[in-house]
Amino acid sequence: MSADGIRRKIARRIRAEGPLSIAAYMAMALHDPEDGYYARRDPIGVKGDFITAPEISQVFGELVGVWCALTWHQLGRPDPVILAELGPGRGVLIGDLLRAAATVPEFRRALRLYLVERSTALRAEQEMRLGRFQPVWRPGLEDLPDGPLLLVANEFLDALPIRQFARRGAHWAERMVALDEQDRLAFVDGPASPLASLLVPHTLRDSARQGAVVEICPAALTLAAGLGARFSRQSGAALFIDYGYFPSAPGPTLRALQRHREVSVLAAPGTADLSAHVDFAAFAKAARDRGVDTHGPVPQGRFLTALGVEVRLAALAAQATPAQRQILERGVERLLDPGEMGTLFKAMALVSPGLPPPPGFETGL
Ligand code: SAH
């Protein structure tokens, strides 16, 4: 396995099949079983390429645990209940969540832990951190068993492959990945097509300026529709936290990150994280079309404040040394500050129809 291995595989496929959609490029670069970004490494944390909220502060996972326990009550305290996380990374969020859940012993006893993860490297990390809770791993949401479900996902949707469409005259053309004369990966326009126009959200189709680039994320829409269908048949609630926008708007937002620095999207397939901002409006619509209720998005700062972040911080600070207190306070500030993660990051909930708004979503946007 080598960084060049995946570039060669991508080039070979382009020579055989012609230009790839950006989604196909992302899927190969991130998930190729031998040379993909997630297959090869543990990318998260100070030493990795990016850092996430649970890695910044234990308070994040604890409050998601509070959310789960309160929402479990709203679901009528089902026993057993499936608690599943999509893309658990290093397993830090679930560890903090379960510690908070232990304060509600009936909930803790009722829950059965499922982890949806594709990366073998990260599964090994999760096993190490969470093995004692006997999690069951599944490759996809559709592989979870039937029954009441609580689902959480932090920075999962942004990792799903997106497609890009650019406005060209009256039509839209899909942006594709091709090879240039020097055999380097390069963006090109696919043919302008009325079909491409149909994939662009109708709110943007006619209003976007010439040259505008709109992103859609078929995997996120499929996930929303699947959860929507499930929650209209069986009780459940899902919490998604991610960076993104609402309402739908032109991008592009696709980015590559390597060691906390932005690099070119095509420069380093397999060795840089690729992610795009989440279109929460499109996600919510895909779920609502299947008959579930959606709430939010609510800015992360407001969501965590509604769940009692200040009280939790004060309780931890009271038992901490001055140096620890400073780290705790700085971590929470990063999560809440509008200039850091407080506003760009947002929380959205999908719940079975007829349930009250879940905790943190009582007042809408
Ligand atoms: N939730 C964690 C990790 C975020 S990184 C945190 O907040 O720290 C994205 C995670 O999603 C990784 O665990 C990655 O391996 C996983 N992932 C990405 N695409 C996936 C897919 N299609 N199916 C399952 N897991 C996926």
Tab-separated table of C-alpha atoms and ligand atoms in Angstrom:
chain	number	residue	atom	x	y	z
A	1	MET	CA	0.000	0.000	0.000
A	2	SER	CA	1.261	3.477	-0.883
A	3	ALA	CA	-0.053	6.987	-1.347
A	4	ASP	CA	0.734	6.603	-5.017
A	5	GLY	CA	-1.205	3.339	-5.183
A	6	ILE	CA	-4.569	5.021	-4.983
A	7	ARG	CA	-3.566	7.735	-7.469
A	8	ARG	CA	-2.611	5.009	-9.927
A	9	LYS	CA	-5.892	3.148	-9.354
A	10	ILE	CA	-7.859	6.341	-9.958
A	11	ALA	CA	-5.876	7.117	-13.128
A	12	ARG	CA	-6.396	3.570	-14.414
A	13	ARG	CA	-10.128	3.819	-13.871
A	14	ILE	CA	-10.312	7.188	-15.670
A	15	ARG	CA	-8.427	5.733	-18.645
A	16	ALA	CA	-10.848	2.811	-18.751
A	17	GLU	CA	-14.141	4.578	-18.047
A	18	GLY	CA	-13.584	8.270	-18.747
A	19	PRO	CA	-13.864	11.118	-16.212
A	20	LEU	CA	-15.159	10.191	-12.735
A	21	SER	CA	-17.766	12.046	-10.755
A	22	ILE	CA	-16.301	13.785	-7.712
A	23	ALA	CA	-18.322	11.343	-5.594
A	24	ALA	CA	-16.604	8.367	-7.256
A	25	TYR	CA	-13.223	10.067	-6.755
A	26	MET	CA	-13.986	10.728	-3.062
A	27	ALA	CA	-15.217	7.189	-2.482
A	28	MET	CA	-11.990	5.734	-3.903
A	29	ALA	CA	-9.678	8.230	-2.177
A	30	LEU	CA	-11.358	7.763	1.207
A	31	HIS	CA	-12.423	4.122	1.235
A	32	ASP	CA	-10.327	2.036	-1.129
A	33	PRO	CA	-9.767	-1.067	1.030
A	34	GLU	CA	-5.971	-1.051	0.569
A	35	ASP	CA	-4.969	2.521	-0.141
A	36	GLY	CA	-7.951	4.666	0.905
A	37	TYR	CA	-7.524	7.436	3.431
A	38	TYR	CA	-9.654	5.865	6.154
A	39	ALA	CA	-8.488	2.317	5.437
A	40	ARG	CA	-4.880	3.208	6.108
A	41	ARG	CA	-4.791	5.420	9.146
A	42	ASP	CA	-6.274	7.011	12.187
A	43	PRO	CA	-6.672	10.575	10.946
A	44	ILE	CA	-8.212	12.240	13.986
A	45	GLY	CA	-6.568	14.254	16.760
A	46	VAL	CA	-3.704	16.660	17.311
A	47	LYS	CA	-1.257	14.319	15.522
A	48	GLY	CA	-3.686	13.554	12.697
A	49	ASP	CA	-5.246	15.731	10.026
A	50	PHE	CA	-8.290	17.124	11.807
A	51	ILE	CA	-9.773	17.359	15.284
A	52	THR	CA	-13.400	16.902	16.277
A	53	ALA	CA	-15.616	18.084	19.138
A	54	PRO	CA	-15.428	14.894	21.258
A	55	GLU	CA	-11.636	15.049	20.996
A	56	ILE	CA	-11.650	18.681	22.115
A	57	SER	CA	-13.797	18.273	25.240
A	58	GLN	CA	-15.287	15.370	27.199
A	59	VAL	CA	-18.291	17.630	27.865
A	60	PHE	CA	-19.436	17.180	24.263
A	61	GLY	CA	-20.005	13.416	24.489
A	62	GLU	CA	-21.444	13.739	27.981
A	63	LEU	CA	-24.094	16.179	26.776
A	64	VAL	CA	-24.911	13.938	23.813
A	65	GLY	CA	-25.398	11.243	26.494
A	66	VAL	CA	-27.804	13.522	28.366
A	67	TRP	CA	-29.636	14.094	25.077
A	68	CYS	CA	-29.928	10.338	24.517
A	69	ALA	CA	-31.223	9.643	28.053
A	70	LEU	CA	-33.847	12.423	27.830
A	71	THR	CA	-34.908	11.385	24.325
A	72	TRP	CA	-35.190	7.761	25.495
A	73	HIS	CA	-37.794	9.010	28.006
A	74	GLN	CA	-39.663	10.769	25.191
A	75	LEU	CA	-39.696	7.488	23.227
A	76	GLY	CA	-41.456	5.839	26.193
A	77	ARG	CA	-38.352	4.240	27.777
A	78	PRO	CA	-38.120	1.252	25.376
A	79	ASP	CA	-36.152	-1.731	26.736
A	80	PRO	CA	-34.149	-2.877	24.883
A	81	VAL	CA	-33.214	0.154	22.796
A	82	ILE	CA	-30.545	0.196	20.096
A	83	LEU	CA	-27.967	2.945	20.612
A	84	ALA	CA	-26.001	3.362	17.399
A	85	GLU	CA	-23.290	5.737	16.294
A	86	LEU	CA	-22.415	6.378	12.663
A	87	GLY	CA	-18.681	6.901	12.071
A	88	PRO	CA	-17.466	6.694	15.692
A	89	GLY	CA	-13.869	7.682	14.818
A	90	ARG	CA	-11.715	6.782	17.809
A	91	GLY	CA	-14.730	5.949	19.978
A	92	VAL	CA	-14.285	8.919	22.283
A	93	LEU	CA	-17.835	10.254	22.008
A	94	ILE	CA	-19.439	6.934	22.962
A	95	GLY	CA	-17.090	6.553	25.929
A	96	ASP	CA	-18.130	9.944	27.312
A	97	LEU	CA	-21.775	9.327	26.393
A	98	LEU	CA	-21.907	6.027	28.297
A	99	ARG	CA	-20.332	7.605	31.375
A	100	ALA	CA	-23.090	10.246	31.387
A	101	ALA	CA	-25.732	7.586	30.666
A	102	ALA	CA	-24.659	5.666	33.778
A	103	THR	CA	-26.436	8.341	35.825
A	104	VAL	CA	-29.713	6.956	34.401
A	105	PRO	CA	-29.256	3.242	35.239
A	106	GLU	CA	-32.494	2.053	33.562
A	107	PHE	CA	-31.364	3.633	30.291
A	108	ARG	CA	-27.849	2.270	30.666
A	109	ARG	CA	-29.240	-1.240	31.230
A	110	ALA	CA	-31.679	-1.016	28.306
A	111	LEU	CA	-29.235	0.104	25.646
A	112	ARG	CA	-27.534	-2.199	23.127
A	113	LEU	CA	-24.528	-0.588	21.490
A	114	TYR	CA	-24.001	-0.691	17.706
A	115	LEU	CA	-21.202	1.035	15.800
A	116	VAL	CA	-21.435	1.713	12.060
A	117	GLU	CA	-17.870	1.932	10.743
A	118	ARG	CA	-16.136	1.031	7.500
A	119	SER	CA	-12.520	1.701	8.408
A	120	THR	CA	-10.623	-1.291	9.790
A	121	ALA	CA	-7.993	0.985	11.351
A	122	LEU	CA	-10.652	2.916	13.262
A	123	ARG	CA	-12.566	-0.232	14.195
A	124	ALA	CA	-9.420	-1.416	15.951
A	125	GLU	CA	-9.246	1.884	17.883
A	126	GLN	CA	-12.926	1.560	18.799
A	127	GLU	CA	-12.427	-2.018	19.941
A	128	MET	CA	-9.604	-0.909	22.226
A	129	ARG	CA	-11.565	1.944	23.774
A	130	LEU	CA	-15.057	0.440	23.821
A	131	GLY	CA	-14.556	-3.338	23.818
A	132	ARG	CA	-15.746	-3.658	27.419
A	133	PHE	CA	-19.180	-2.328	26.390
A	134	GLN	CA	-19.547	-5.184	23.899
A	135	PRO	CA	-20.417	-3.146	20.844
A	136	VAL	CA	-21.633	-4.810	17.664
A	137	TRP	CA	-20.109	-3.435	14.452
A	138	ARG	CA	-22.164	-3.042	11.309
A	139	PRO	CA	-21.085	-1.736	7.888
A	140	GLY	CA	-24.169	0.415	7.270
A	141	LEU	CA	-27.335	1.802	8.792
A	142	GLU	CA	-29.414	-0.708	6.837
A	143	ASP	CA	-27.609	-3.524	8.680
A	144	LEU	CA	-28.948	-2.507	12.108
A	145	PRO	CA	-31.589	-4.809	13.619
A	146	ASP	CA	-35.232	-3.748	13.903
A	147	GLY	CA	-36.469	-2.072	17.061
A	148	PRO	CA	-36.517	1.282	18.841
A	149	LEU	CA	-33.409	3.232	17.863
A	150	LEU	CA	-31.381	6.140	19.184
A	151	LEU	CA	-28.797	7.207	16.626
A	152	VAL	CA	-26.000	9.740	16.955
A	153	ALA	CA	-23.492	10.964	14.360
A	154	ASN	CA	-20.862	13.664	14.733
A	155	GLU	CA	-18.883	14.754	11.679
A	156	PHE	CA	-20.166	11.783	9.704
A	157	LEU	CA	-22.244	13.434	6.968
A	158	ASP	CA	-19.394	15.738	5.907
A	159	ALA	CA	-17.305	12.660	5.014
A	160	LEU	CA	-19.876	11.303	2.547
A	161	PRO	CA	-19.078	11.737	-1.154
A	162	ILE	CA	-20.614	14.738	-2.930
A	163	ARG	CA	-21.230	15.592	-6.572
A	164	GLN	CA	-20.758	19.095	-7.965
A	165	PHE	CA	-22.776	20.804	-10.674
A	166	ALA	CA	-21.794	24.099	-12.315
A	167	ARG	CA	-24.229	26.489	-13.984
A	168	ARG	CA	-23.399	26.886	-17.669
A	169	GLY	CA	-25.938	29.030	-19.500
A	170	ALA	CA	-29.413	27.580	-19.161
A	171	HIS	CA	-28.032	24.175	-18.172
A	172	TRP	CA	-25.913	22.622	-15.469
A	173	ALA	CA	-22.827	20.479	-16.085
A	174	GLU	CA	-21.412	17.986	-13.633
A	175	ARG	CA	-17.826	18.715	-12.534
A	176	MET	CA	-15.758	15.587	-13.088
A	177	VAL	CA	-12.235	14.374	-12.372
A	178	ALA	CA	-10.145	13.659	-15.497
A	179	LEU	CA	-6.478	13.385	-16.507
A	180	ASP	CA	-4.756	16.328	-18.215
A	181	GLU	CA	-2.048	16.074	-20.927
A	182	GLN	CA	0.620	15.550	-18.265
A	183	ASP	CA	-1.429	12.746	-16.716
A	184	ARG	CA	-2.278	14.855	-13.674
A	185	LEU	CA	-5.715	14.748	-12.078
A	186	ALA	CA	-7.762	17.782	-13.142
A	187	PHE	CA	-11.348	19.015	-12.901
A	188	VAL	CA	-13.346	19.148	-16.133
A	189	ASP	CA	-16.963	19.832	-17.019
A	190	GLY	CA	-19.064	16.922	-18.157
A	191	PRO	CA	-21.474	17.738	-21.005
A	192	ALA	CA	-24.151	20.325	-20.122
A	193	SER	CA	-27.267	18.288	-19.574
A	194	PRO	CA	-30.901	18.757	-18.634
A	195	LEU	CA	-30.521	15.653	-16.469
A	196	ALA	CA	-27.859	17.370	-14.340
A	197	SER	CA	-30.288	20.277	-13.839
A	198	LEU	CA	-32.809	17.897	-12.288
A	199	LEU	CA	-30.342	16.951	-9.546
A	200	VAL	CA	-29.760	20.564	-8.460
A	201	PRO	CA	-32.189	21.620	-5.675
A	202	HIS	CA	-35.045	23.472	-7.377
A	203	THR	CA	-34.591	26.459	-5.060
A	204	LEU	CA	-31.174	27.065	-6.684
A	205	ARG	CA	-31.778	25.852	-10.232
A	206	ASP	CA	-32.899	29.150	-11.729
A	207	SER	CA	-31.614	31.677	-9.199
A	208	ALA	CA	-27.918	30.725	-9.100
A	209	ARG	CA	-25.540	33.001	-11.034
A	210	GLN	CA	-23.556	31.801	-14.060
A	211	GLY	CA	-20.614	29.629	-12.987
A	212	ALA	CA	-22.103	28.870	-9.562
A	213	VAL	CA	-21.202	25.442	-8.196
A	214	VAL	CA	-23.844	23.491	-6.293
A	215	GLU	CA	-23.072	20.364	-4.288
A	216	ILE	CA	-25.371	17.456	-3.653
A	217	CYS	CA	-24.649	14.477	-1.448
A	218	PRO	CA	-26.576	11.423	-2.722
A	219	ALA	CA	-25.359	9.230	0.176
A	220	ALA	CA	-26.634	11.717	2.777
A	221	LEU	CA	-29.995	11.984	1.004
A	222	THR	CA	-30.265	8.188	0.843
A	223	LEU	CA	-29.435	7.972	4.543
A	224	ALA	CA	-32.060	10.611	5.411
A	225	ALA	CA	-34.673	8.810	3.328
A	226	GLY	CA	-33.769	5.456	4.919
A	227	LEU	CA	-34.022	6.852	8.439
A	228	GLY	CA	-37.216	8.640	7.508
A	229	ALA	CA	-38.749	5.372	6.337
A	230	ARG	CA	-37.534	3.529	9.434
A	231	PHE	CA	-38.787	6.127	11.923
A	232	SER	CA	-42.209	6.296	10.346
A	233	ARG	CA	-42.529	2.511	10.972
A	234	GLN	CA	-40.573	2.044	14.230
A	235	SER	CA	-39.931	4.489	17.021
A	236	GLY	CA	-36.646	6.310	17.069
A	237	ALA	CA	-34.685	9.519	17.092
A	238	ALA	CA	-31.426	10.564	15.452
A	239	LEU	CA	-29.044	13.393	16.255
A	240	PHE	CA	-26.680	14.719	13.571
A	241	ILE	CA	-24.026	17.276	14.421
A	242	ASP	CA	-21.860	18.638	11.654
A	243	TYR	CA	-20.651	21.751	9.922
A	244	GLY	CA	-22.960	22.915	7.234
A	245	TYR	CA	-25.479	25.397	5.974
A	246	PHE	CA	-29.204	26.075	5.994
A	247	PRO	CA	-30.966	26.875	3.661
A	248	SER	CA	-29.412	25.288	0.544
A	249	ALA	CA	-26.808	27.564	-1.082
A	250	PRO	CA	-24.167	27.382	-3.804
A	251	GLY	CA	-20.646	26.233	-2.798
A	252	PRO	CA	-18.194	24.854	-3.502
A	253	THR	CA	-17.287	23.671	0.003
A	254	LEU	CA	-15.323	20.496	-0.782
A	255	ARG	CA	-11.967	20.674	1.050
A	256	ALA	CA	-8.889	18.527	1.609
A	257	LEU	CA	-7.119	18.681	4.974
A	258	GLN	CA	-3.696	17.347	5.804
A	259	ARG	CA	-2.160	17.931	9.230
A	260	HIS	CA	-4.726	20.642	9.963
A	261	ARG	CA	-3.821	22.528	6.753
A	262	GLU	CA	-5.896	22.882	3.614
A	263	VAL	CA	-4.357	21.258	0.533
A	264	SER	CA	-5.632	20.846	-3.018
A	265	VAL	CA	-8.500	18.358	-3.387
A	266	LEU	CA	-6.803	16.439	-6.208
A	267	ALA	CA	-3.194	16.707	-5.012
A	268	ALA	CA	-3.043	13.954	-2.426
A	269	PRO	CA	-5.759	11.303	-2.780
A	270	GLY	CA	-5.499	8.786	0.049
A	271	THR	CA	-3.355	10.994	2.281
A	272	ALA	CA	-5.670	13.972	2.879
A	273	ASP	CA	-9.106	14.042	4.452
A	274	LEU	CA	-11.843	15.078	2.020
A	275	SER	CA	-15.043	16.600	3.337
A	276	ALA	CA	-17.803	18.995	2.340
A	277	HIS	CA	-20.244	21.134	4.292
A	278	VAL	CA	-23.626	19.536	4.915
A	279	ASP	CA	-26.724	20.904	3.173
A	280	PHE	CA	-29.060	20.559	6.169
A	281	ALA	CA	-32.061	21.794	4.176
A	282	ALA	CA	-31.719	19.047	1.553
A	283	PHE	CA	-31.056	16.463	4.290
A	284	ALA	CA	-34.156	17.466	6.269
A	285	LYS	CA	-36.339	17.491	3.163
A	286	ALA	CA	-35.247	13.977	2.139
A	287	ALA	CA	-36.213	12.713	5.618
A	288	ARG	CA	-39.495	14.648	5.833
A	289	ASP	CA	-40.557	13.346	2.422
A	290	ARG	CA	-40.629	9.911	4.097
A	291	GLY	CA	-42.926	11.111	6.838
A	292	VAL	CA	-40.705	11.850	9.846
A	293	ASP	CA	-40.369	15.061	11.806
A	294	THR	CA	-37.143	17.042	11.644
A	295	HIS	CA	-35.966	19.675	14.107
A	296	GLY	CA	-33.270	22.296	13.623
A	297	PRO	CA	-30.623	22.832	12.557
A	298	VAL	CA	-29.717	24.652	15.754
A	299	PRO	CA	-26.247	26.205	16.097
A	300	GLN	CA	-24.007	23.920	18.160
A	301	GLY	CA	-23.362	26.647	20.738
A	302	ARG	CA	-27.061	27.058	21.390
A	303	PHE	CA	-27.711	23.332	21.396
A	304	LEU	CA	-25.030	22.604	24.003
A	305	THR	CA	-26.121	25.602	26.092
A	306	ALA	CA	-29.708	24.315	26.120
A	307	LEU	CA	-28.422	20.941	27.358
A	308	GLY	CA	-26.649	22.566	30.307
A	309	VAL	CA	-23.044	22.928	29.175
A	310	GLU	CA	-22.329	25.652	31.747
A	311	VAL	CA	-23.569	23.532	34.657
A	312	ARG	CA	-21.520	20.537	33.525
A	313	LEU	CA	-18.417	22.684	33.053
A	314	ALA	CA	-18.821	24.211	36.530
A	315	ALA	CA	-19.164	20.746	38.109
A	316	LEU	CA	-15.977	19.505	36.406
A	317	ALA	CA	-14.070	22.718	37.118
A	318	ALA	CA	-14.915	22.471	40.810
A	319	GLN	CA	-12.916	19.219	41.038
A	320	ALA	CA	-10.062	20.284	38.746
A	321	THR	CA	-6.628	21.774	39.355
A	322	PRO	CA	-6.184	25.333	38.000
A	323	ALA	CA	-4.281	23.956	34.965
A	324	GLN	CA	-6.992	21.363	34.242
A	325	ARG	CA	-9.665	24.019	34.697
A	326	GLN	CA	-8.026	26.172	32.065
A	327	ILE	CA	-7.999	23.265	29.572
A	328	LEU	CA	-11.638	22.458	30.323
A	329	GLU	CA	-12.738	26.062	29.882
A	330	ARG	CA	-10.761	26.528	26.684
A	331	GLY	CA	-12.242	23.317	25.230
A	332	VAL	CA	-15.810	24.370	25.947
A	333	GLU	CA	-15.100	27.844	24.590
A	334	ARG	CA	-13.987	26.292	21.285
A	335	LEU	CA	-17.242	24.319	21.076
A	336	LEU	CA	-19.432	27.348	21.853
A	337	ASP	CA	-17.698	30.390	20.394
A	338	PRO	CA	-19.428	31.684	17.219
A	339	GLY	CA	-15.970	32.438	15.771
A	340	GLU	CA	-14.886	28.805	16.293
A	341	MET	CA	-17.342	25.861	16.257
A	342	GLY	CA	-20.409	27.483	17.854
A	343	THR	CA	-22.253	28.591	14.723
A	344	LEU	CA	-20.788	26.788	11.712
A	345	PHE	CA	-21.465	23.470	13.460
A	346	LYS	CA	-25.148	22.673	13.789
A	347	ALA	CA	-27.367	20.029	15.340
A	348	MET	CA	-30.360	18.476	13.615
A	349	ALA	CA	-32.757	15.820	14.901
A	350	LEU	CA	-34.967	13.348	13.017
A	351	VAL	CA	-37.711	11.796	15.138
A	352	SER	CA	-40.687	9.494	14.742
A	353	PRO	CA	-43.814	11.485	13.881
A	354	GLY	CA	-45.849	12.866	16.747
A	355	LEU	CA	-43.057	13.038	19.317
A	356	PRO	CA	-42.372	16.369	21.029
A	357	PRO	CA	-39.268	18.312	19.934
A	358	PRO	CA	-36.255	16.572	21.497
A	359	PRO	CA	-34.090	18.354	24.085
A	360	GLY	CA	-32.158	21.296	22.650
A	361	PHE	CA	-34.637	21.794	19.810
A	362	GLU	CA	-37.591	23.251	21.698
A	363	THR	CA	-37.347	26.723	20.166
A	364	GLY	CA	-36.386	25.931	16.569
A	365	LEU	CA	-33.738	27.902	14.675
B	1	SAH	N1	-17.484	10.882	14.918
B	1	SAH	C1	-16.049	10.906	15.103
B	1	SAH	C2	-15.263	10.715	13.810
B	1	SAH	C3	-15.550	11.619	12.653
B	1	SAH	S1	-14.568	11.203	11.229
B	1	SAH	C4	-15.626	12.158	15.824
B	1	SAH	O1	-16.450	13.057	15.979
B	1	SAH	O2	-14.475	12.237	16.249
B	1	SAH	C5	-15.689	10.295	10.204
B	1	SAH	C6	-15.954	8.891	10.658
B	1	SAH	O3	-16.897	8.295	9.759
B	1	SAH	C7	-14.766	7.948	10.675
B	1	SAH	O4	-14.941	7.047	11.731
B	1	SAH	C8	-14.897	7.246	9.316
B	1	SAH	O5	-14.192	6.054	9.237
B	1	SAH	C9	-16.390	7.063	9.254
B	1	SAH	N2	-16.957	6.909	7.908
B	1	SAH	C10	-16.782	7.744	6.865
B	1	SAH	N3	-17.533	7.335	5.815
B	1	SAH	C11	-18.195	6.223	6.222
B	1	SAH	C12	-19.129	5.337	5.592
B	1	SAH	N4	-19.521	5.533	4.335
B	1	SAH	N5	-19.626	4.318	6.318
B	1	SAH	C13	-19.248	4.129	7.612
B	1	SAH	N6	-18.364	4.936	8.246
B	1	SAH	C14	-17.839	5.958	7.563
